[in-house]
Amino acid sequence: MIVLVAKYHVKPGQMDAVIGHLKTMAPLVKANEPGCAYYTASRARDDENLLMLVEHYTDEDALAQHREMPHFKDIIEGKVVPLLEKRERELFDLTVG
Amino acid sequence: MIVLVAKYHVKPGQMDAVIGHLKTMAPLVKANEPGCAYYTASRARDDENLLMLVEHYTDEDALAQHREMPHFKDIIEGKVVPLLEKRERELFDLTVG
């Protein structure tokens, strides 16, 4: 299982809007992406403008397909990214659990 | 839900040993800590000595109790920590998913 950790540095005052978009995104991922086994976002406690997304993909294809999905392009690229200062992306391989 | 992300910077050559200890730890957490809803470790793809633990706790008590558990003291503090260069710890609140 591939673990994608994305850190979203949100523009001040835009956190609620970004969370709203991600709450729209999550069920669409669940309904349309069987290769995405886990899709979560969490707010950092020590930085009010930081969100961490942790997502699990069954394989490289599922990971690649995620970024080609209409809901990804519409919501993440179209609505969320303009509300971010920057994004960081790290990949891991699930080893325990 | 509280999300704890711990990054273990493992001493060179000790990764397999640390993973072995965490594989022993995971079922003990599951069996003894109902307040821990999720306990995973993943290997970074861009750093062969980096492990990321993502853990979910139902509340502050569950998070605090985790560090008082005999298996935490025995395995993490007793066996894993000596094999680490350093640990980083971040707390988040689960917001989506």
PDB file of N, CA, C and O in Angstrom, chain A residues 42-78:
ATOM      1  N   SER A  42      -6.345  16.287   8.223  1.00  0.00           N
ATOM      2  CA  SER A  42      -6.274  16.642   9.644  1.00  0.00           C
ATOM      3  C   SER A  42      -5.640  18.007   9.808  1.00  0.00           C
ATOM      4  O   SER A  42      -4.719  18.371   9.065  1.00  0.00           O
ATOM      5  N   ARG A  43      -6.119  18.748  10.802  1.00  0.00           N
ATOM      6  CA  ARG A  43      -5.588  20.093  11.055  1.00  0.00           C
ATOM      7  C   ARG A  43      -4.431  20.013  12.040  1.00  0.00           C
ATOM      8  O   ARG A  43      -4.550  19.336  13.078  1.00  0.00           O
ATOM      9  N   ALA A  44      -3.356  20.680  11.739  1.00  0.00           N
ATOM     10  CA  ALA A  44      -2.211  20.710  12.653  1.00  0.00           C
ATOM     11  C   ALA A  44      -2.592  21.495  13.901  1.00  0.00           C
ATOM     12  O   ALA A  44      -3.312  22.498  13.820  1.00  0.00           O
ATOM     13  N   ARG A  45      -2.070  21.035  15.044  1.00  0.00           N
ATOM     14  CA  ARG A  45      -2.371  21.751  16.291  1.00  0.00           C
ATOM     15  C   ARG A  45      -1.437  22.937  16.505  1.00  0.00           C
ATOM     16  O   ARG A  45      -1.767  23.875  17.203  1.00  0.00           O
ATOM     17  N   ASP A  46      -0.245  22.844  15.888  1.00  0.00           N
ATOM     18  CA  ASP A  46       0.726  23.926  16.144  1.00  0.00           C
ATOM     19  C   ASP A  46       0.791  24.932  14.997  1.00  0.00           C
ATOM     20  O   ASP A  46       1.646  25.816  14.996  1.00  0.00           O
ATOM     21  N   ASP A  47      -0.109  24.800  14.013  1.00  0.00           N
ATOM     22  CA  ASP A  47      -0.122  25.757  12.885  1.00  0.00           C
ATOM     23  C   ASP A  47      -1.535  25.819  12.317  1.00  0.00           C
ATOM     24  O   ASP A  47      -1.983  24.902  11.629  1.00  0.00           O
ATOM     25  N   GLU A  48      -2.218  26.920  12.562  1.00  0.00           N
ATOM     26  CA  GLU A  48      -3.650  26.990  12.204  1.00  0.00           C
ATOM     27  C   GLU A  48      -3.878  27.018  10.690  1.00  0.00           C
ATOM     28  O   GLU A  48      -5.009  26.857  10.223  1.00  0.00           O
ATOM     29  N   ASN A  49      -2.786  27.184   9.928  1.00  0.00           N
ATOM     30  CA  ASN A  49      -2.934  27.217   8.470  1.00  0.00           C
ATOM     31  C   ASN A  49      -2.425  25.953   7.792  1.00  0.00           C
ATOM     32  O   ASN A  49      -2.229  25.928   6.577  1.00  0.00           O
ATOM     33  N   LEU A  50      -2.184  24.902   8.572  1.00  0.00           N
ATOM     34  CA  LEU A  50      -1.617  23.676   8.008  1.00  0.00           C
ATOM     35  C   LEU A  50      -2.603  22.519   8.091  1.00  0.00           C
ATOM     36  O   LEU A  50      -3.156  22.227   9.157  1.00  0.00           O
ATOM     37  N   LEU A  51      -2.811  21.898   6.938  1.00  0.00           N
ATOM     38  CA  LEU A  51      -3.626  20.689   6.844  1.00  0.00           C
ATOM     39  C   LEU A  51      -2.729  19.559   6.344  1.00  0.00           C
ATOM     40  O   LEU A  51      -1.878  19.775   5.462  1.00  0.00           O
ATOM     41  N   MET A  52      -2.911  18.365   6.900  1.00  0.00           N
ATOM     42  CA  MET A  52      -2.163  17.210   6.430  1.00  0.00           C
ATOM     43  C   MET A  52      -3.163  16.199   5.875  1.00  0.00           C
ATOM     44  O   MET A  52      -4.079  15.777   6.591  1.00  0.00           O
ATOM     45  N   LEU A  53      -2.994  15.863   4.613  1.00  0.00           N
ATOM     46  CA  LEU A  53      -3.802  14.797   4.022  1.00  0.00           C
ATOM     47  C   LEU A  53      -3.006  13.517   4.060  1.00  0.00           C
ATOM     48  O   LEU A  53      -1.829  13.504   3.699  1.00  0.00           O
ATOM     49  N   VAL A  54      -3.623  12.436   4.529  1.00  0.00           N
ATOM     50  CA  VAL A  54      -3.004  11.109   4.486  1.00  0.00           C
ATOM     51  C   VAL A  54      -3.930  10.233   3.650  1.00  0.00           C
ATOM     52  O   VAL A  54      -5.116  10.102   3.958  1.00  0.00           O
ATOM     53  N   GLU A  55      -3.363   9.688   2.579  1.00  0.00           N
ATOM     54  CA  GLU A  55      -4.151   8.920   1.623  1.00  0.00           C
ATOM     55  C   GLU A  55      -3.426   7.602   1.326  1.00  0.00           C
ATOM     56  O   GLU A  55      -2.193   7.597   1.273  1.00  0.00           O
ATOM     57  N   HIS A  56      -4.181   6.508   1.156  1.00  0.00           N
ATOM     58  CA  HIS A  56      -3.591   5.206   0.824  1.00  0.00           C
ATOM     59  C   HIS A  56      -4.052   4.776  -0.553  1.00  0.00           C
ATOM     60  O   HIS A  56      -5.266   4.836  -0.851  1.00  0.00           O
ATOM     61  N   TYR A  57      -3.087   4.310  -1.367  1.00  0.00           N
ATOM     62  CA  TYR A  57      -3.407   3.819  -2.709  1.00  0.00           C
ATOM     63  C   TYR A  57      -2.886   2.397  -2.865  1.00  0.00           C
ATOM     64  O   TYR A  57      -1.770   2.091  -2.420  1.00  0.00           O
ATOM     65  N   THR A  58      -3.693   1.553  -3.466  1.00  0.00           N
ATOM     66  CA  THR A  58      -3.344   0.132  -3.544  1.00  0.00           C
ATOM     67  C   THR A  58      -2.114  -0.092  -4.413  1.00  0.00           C
ATOM     68  O   THR A  58      -1.374  -1.055  -4.201  1.00  0.00           O
ATOM     69  N   ASP A  59      -1.902   0.768  -5.419  1.00  0.00           N
ATOM     70  CA  ASP A  59      -0.727   0.613  -6.283  1.00  0.00           C
ATOM     71  C   ASP A  59      -0.443   1.907  -7.038  1.00  0.00           C
ATOM     72  O   ASP A  59      -1.173   2.899  -6.875  1.00  0.00           O
ATOM     73  N   GLU A  60       0.608   1.887  -7.879  1.00  0.00           N
ATOM     74  CA  GLU A  60       1.031   3.099  -8.602  1.00  0.00           C
ATOM     75  C   GLU A  60      -0.066   3.592  -9.544  1.00  0.00           C
ATOM     76  O   GLU A  60      -0.252   4.807  -9.683  1.00  0.00           O
ATOM     77  N   ASP A  61      -0.789   2.658 -10.169  1.00  0.00           N
ATOM     78  CA  ASP A  61      -1.852   3.081 -11.103  1.00  0.00           C
ATOM     79  C   ASP A  61      -2.934   3.875 -10.374  1.00  0.00           C
ATOM     80  O   ASP A  61      -3.377   4.927 -10.840  1.00  0.00           O
ATOM     81  N   ALA A  62      -3.328   3.355  -9.213  1.00  0.00           N
ATOM     82  CA  ALA A  62      -4.378   4.034  -8.438  1.00  0.00           C
ATOM     83  C   ALA A  62      -3.912   5.426  -8.036  1.00  0.00           C
ATOM     84  O   ALA A  62      -4.675   6.398  -8.084  1.00  0.00           O
ATOM     85  N   LEU A  63      -2.642   5.530  -7.668  1.00  0.00           N
ATOM     86  CA  LEU A  63      -2.087   6.826  -7.287  1.00  0.00           C
ATOM     87  C   LEU A  63      -2.108   7.788  -8.475  1.00  0.00           C
ATOM     88  O   LEU A  63      -2.532   8.941  -8.360  1.00  0.00           O
ATOM     89  N   ALA A  64      -1.697   7.271  -9.636  1.00  0.00           N
ATOM     90  CA  ALA A  64      -1.661   8.112 -10.843  1.00  0.00           C
ATOM     91  C   ALA A  64      -3.069   8.496 -11.281  1.00  0.00           C
ATOM     92  O   ALA A  64      -3.340   9.655 -11.624  1.00  0.00           O
ATOM     93  N   GLN A  65      -3.979   7.533 -11.233  1.00  0.00           N
ATOM     94  CA  GLN A  65      -5.353   7.798 -11.676  1.00  0.00           C
ATOM     95  C   GLN A  65      -6.040   8.872 -10.825  1.00  0.00           C
ATOM     96  O   GLN A  65      -6.855   9.648 -11.330  1.00  0.00           O
ATOM     97  N   HIS A  66      -5.674   8.908  -9.546  1.00  0.00           N
ATOM     98  CA  HIS A  66      -6.294   9.885  -8.639  1.00  0.00           C
ATOM     99  C   HIS A  66      -6.181  11.289  -9.220  1.00  0.00           C
ATOM    100  O   HIS A  66      -7.151  12.057  -9.232  1.00  0.00           O
ATOM    101  N   ARG A  67      -5.022  11.614  -9.760  1.00  0.00           N
ATOM    102  CA  ARG A  67      -4.775  12.982 -10.230  1.00  0.00           C
ATOM    103  C   ARG A  67      -5.428  13.251 -11.591  1.00  0.00           C
ATOM    104  O   ARG A  67      -5.458  14.394 -12.044  1.00  0.00           O
ATOM    105  N   GLU A  68      -5.952  12.200 -12.205  1.00  0.00           N
ATOM    106  CA  GLU A  68      -6.643  12.342 -13.503  1.00  0.00           C
ATOM    107  C   GLU A  68      -8.164  12.393 -13.335  1.00  0.00           C
ATOM    108  O   GLU A  68      -8.885  12.680 -14.286  1.00  0.00           O
ATOM    109  N   MET A  69      -8.620  12.162 -12.147  1.00  0.00           N
ATOM    110  CA  MET A  69     -10.059  12.128 -11.896  1.00  0.00           C
ATOM    111  C   MET A  69     -10.692  13.516 -12.094  1.00  0.00           C
ATOM    112  O   MET A  69     -10.117  14.533 -11.662  1.00  0.00           O
ATOM    113  N   PRO A  70     -11.906  13.565 -12.643  1.00  0.00           N
ATOM    114  CA  PRO A  70     -12.575  14.862 -12.811  1.00  0.00           C
ATOM    115  C   PRO A  70     -12.739  15.597 -11.479  1.00  0.00           C
ATOM    116  O   PRO A  70     -12.530  16.802 -11.401  1.00  0.00           O
ATOM    117  N   HIS A  71     -13.054  14.862 -10.407  1.00  0.00           N
ATOM    118  CA  HIS A  71     -13.257  15.530  -9.115  1.00  0.00           C
ATOM    119  C   HIS A  71     -11.936  16.083  -8.579  1.00  0.00           C
ATOM    120  O   HIS A  71     -11.910  17.122  -7.914  1.00  0.00           O
ATOM    121  N   PHE A  72     -10.806  15.410  -8.911  1.00  0.00           N
ATOM    122  CA  PHE A  72      -9.513  15.968  -8.473  1.00  0.00           C
ATOM    123  C   PHE A  72      -9.242  17.278  -9.200  1.00  0.00           C
ATOM    124  O   PHE A  72      -8.869  18.289  -8.600  1.00  0.00           O
ATOM    125  N   LYS A  73      -9.433  17.228 -10.530  1.00  0.00           N
ATOM    126  CA  LYS A  73      -9.163  18.433 -11.326  1.00  0.00           C
ATOM    127  C   LYS A  73     -10.117  19.570 -10.934  1.00  0.00           C
ATOM    128  O   LYS A  73      -9.716  20.707 -10.756  1.00  0.00           O
ATOM    129  N   ASP A  74     -11.392  19.221 -10.761  1.00  0.00           N
ATOM    130  CA  ASP A  74     -12.392  20.252 -10.432  1.00  0.00           C
ATOM    131  C   ASP A  74     -12.171  20.838  -9.040  1.00  0.00           C
ATOM    132  O   ASP A  74     -12.066  22.058  -8.859  1.00  0.00           O
ATOM    133  N   ILE A  75     -12.053  19.952  -8.035  1.00  0.00           N
ATOM    134  CA  ILE A  75     -12.034  20.423  -6.641  1.00  0.00           C
ATOM    135  C   ILE A  75     -10.623  20.796  -6.175  1.00  0.00           C
ATOM    136  O   ILE A  75     -10.398  21.916  -5.704  1.00  0.00           O
ATOM    137  N   ILE A  76      -9.671  19.855  -6.328  1.00  0.00           N
ATOM    138  CA  ILE A  76      -8.332  20.145  -5.799  1.00  0.00           C
ATOM    139  C   ILE A  76      -7.617  21.207  -6.629  1.00  0.00           C
ATOM    140  O   ILE A  76      -7.227  22.273  -6.128  1.00  0.00           O
ATOM    141  N   GLU A  77      -7.511  20.902  -7.952  1.00  0.00           N
ATOM    142  CA  GLU A  77      -6.775  21.851  -8.788  1.00  0.00           C
ATOM    143  C   GLU A  77      -7.560  23.142  -9.008  1.00  0.00           C
ATOM    144  O   GLU A  77      -6.989  24.236  -8.976  1.00  0.00           O
ATOM    145  N   GLY A  78      -8.884  22.991  -9.177  1.00  0.00           N
ATOM    146  CA  GLY A  78      -9.686  24.172  -9.513  1.00  0.00           C
ATOM    147  C   GLY A  78     -10.049  25.047  -8.334  1.00  0.00           C
ATOM    148  O   GLY A  78     -10.044  26.283  -8.438  1.00  0.00           O
TER     149      GLY A  78
END
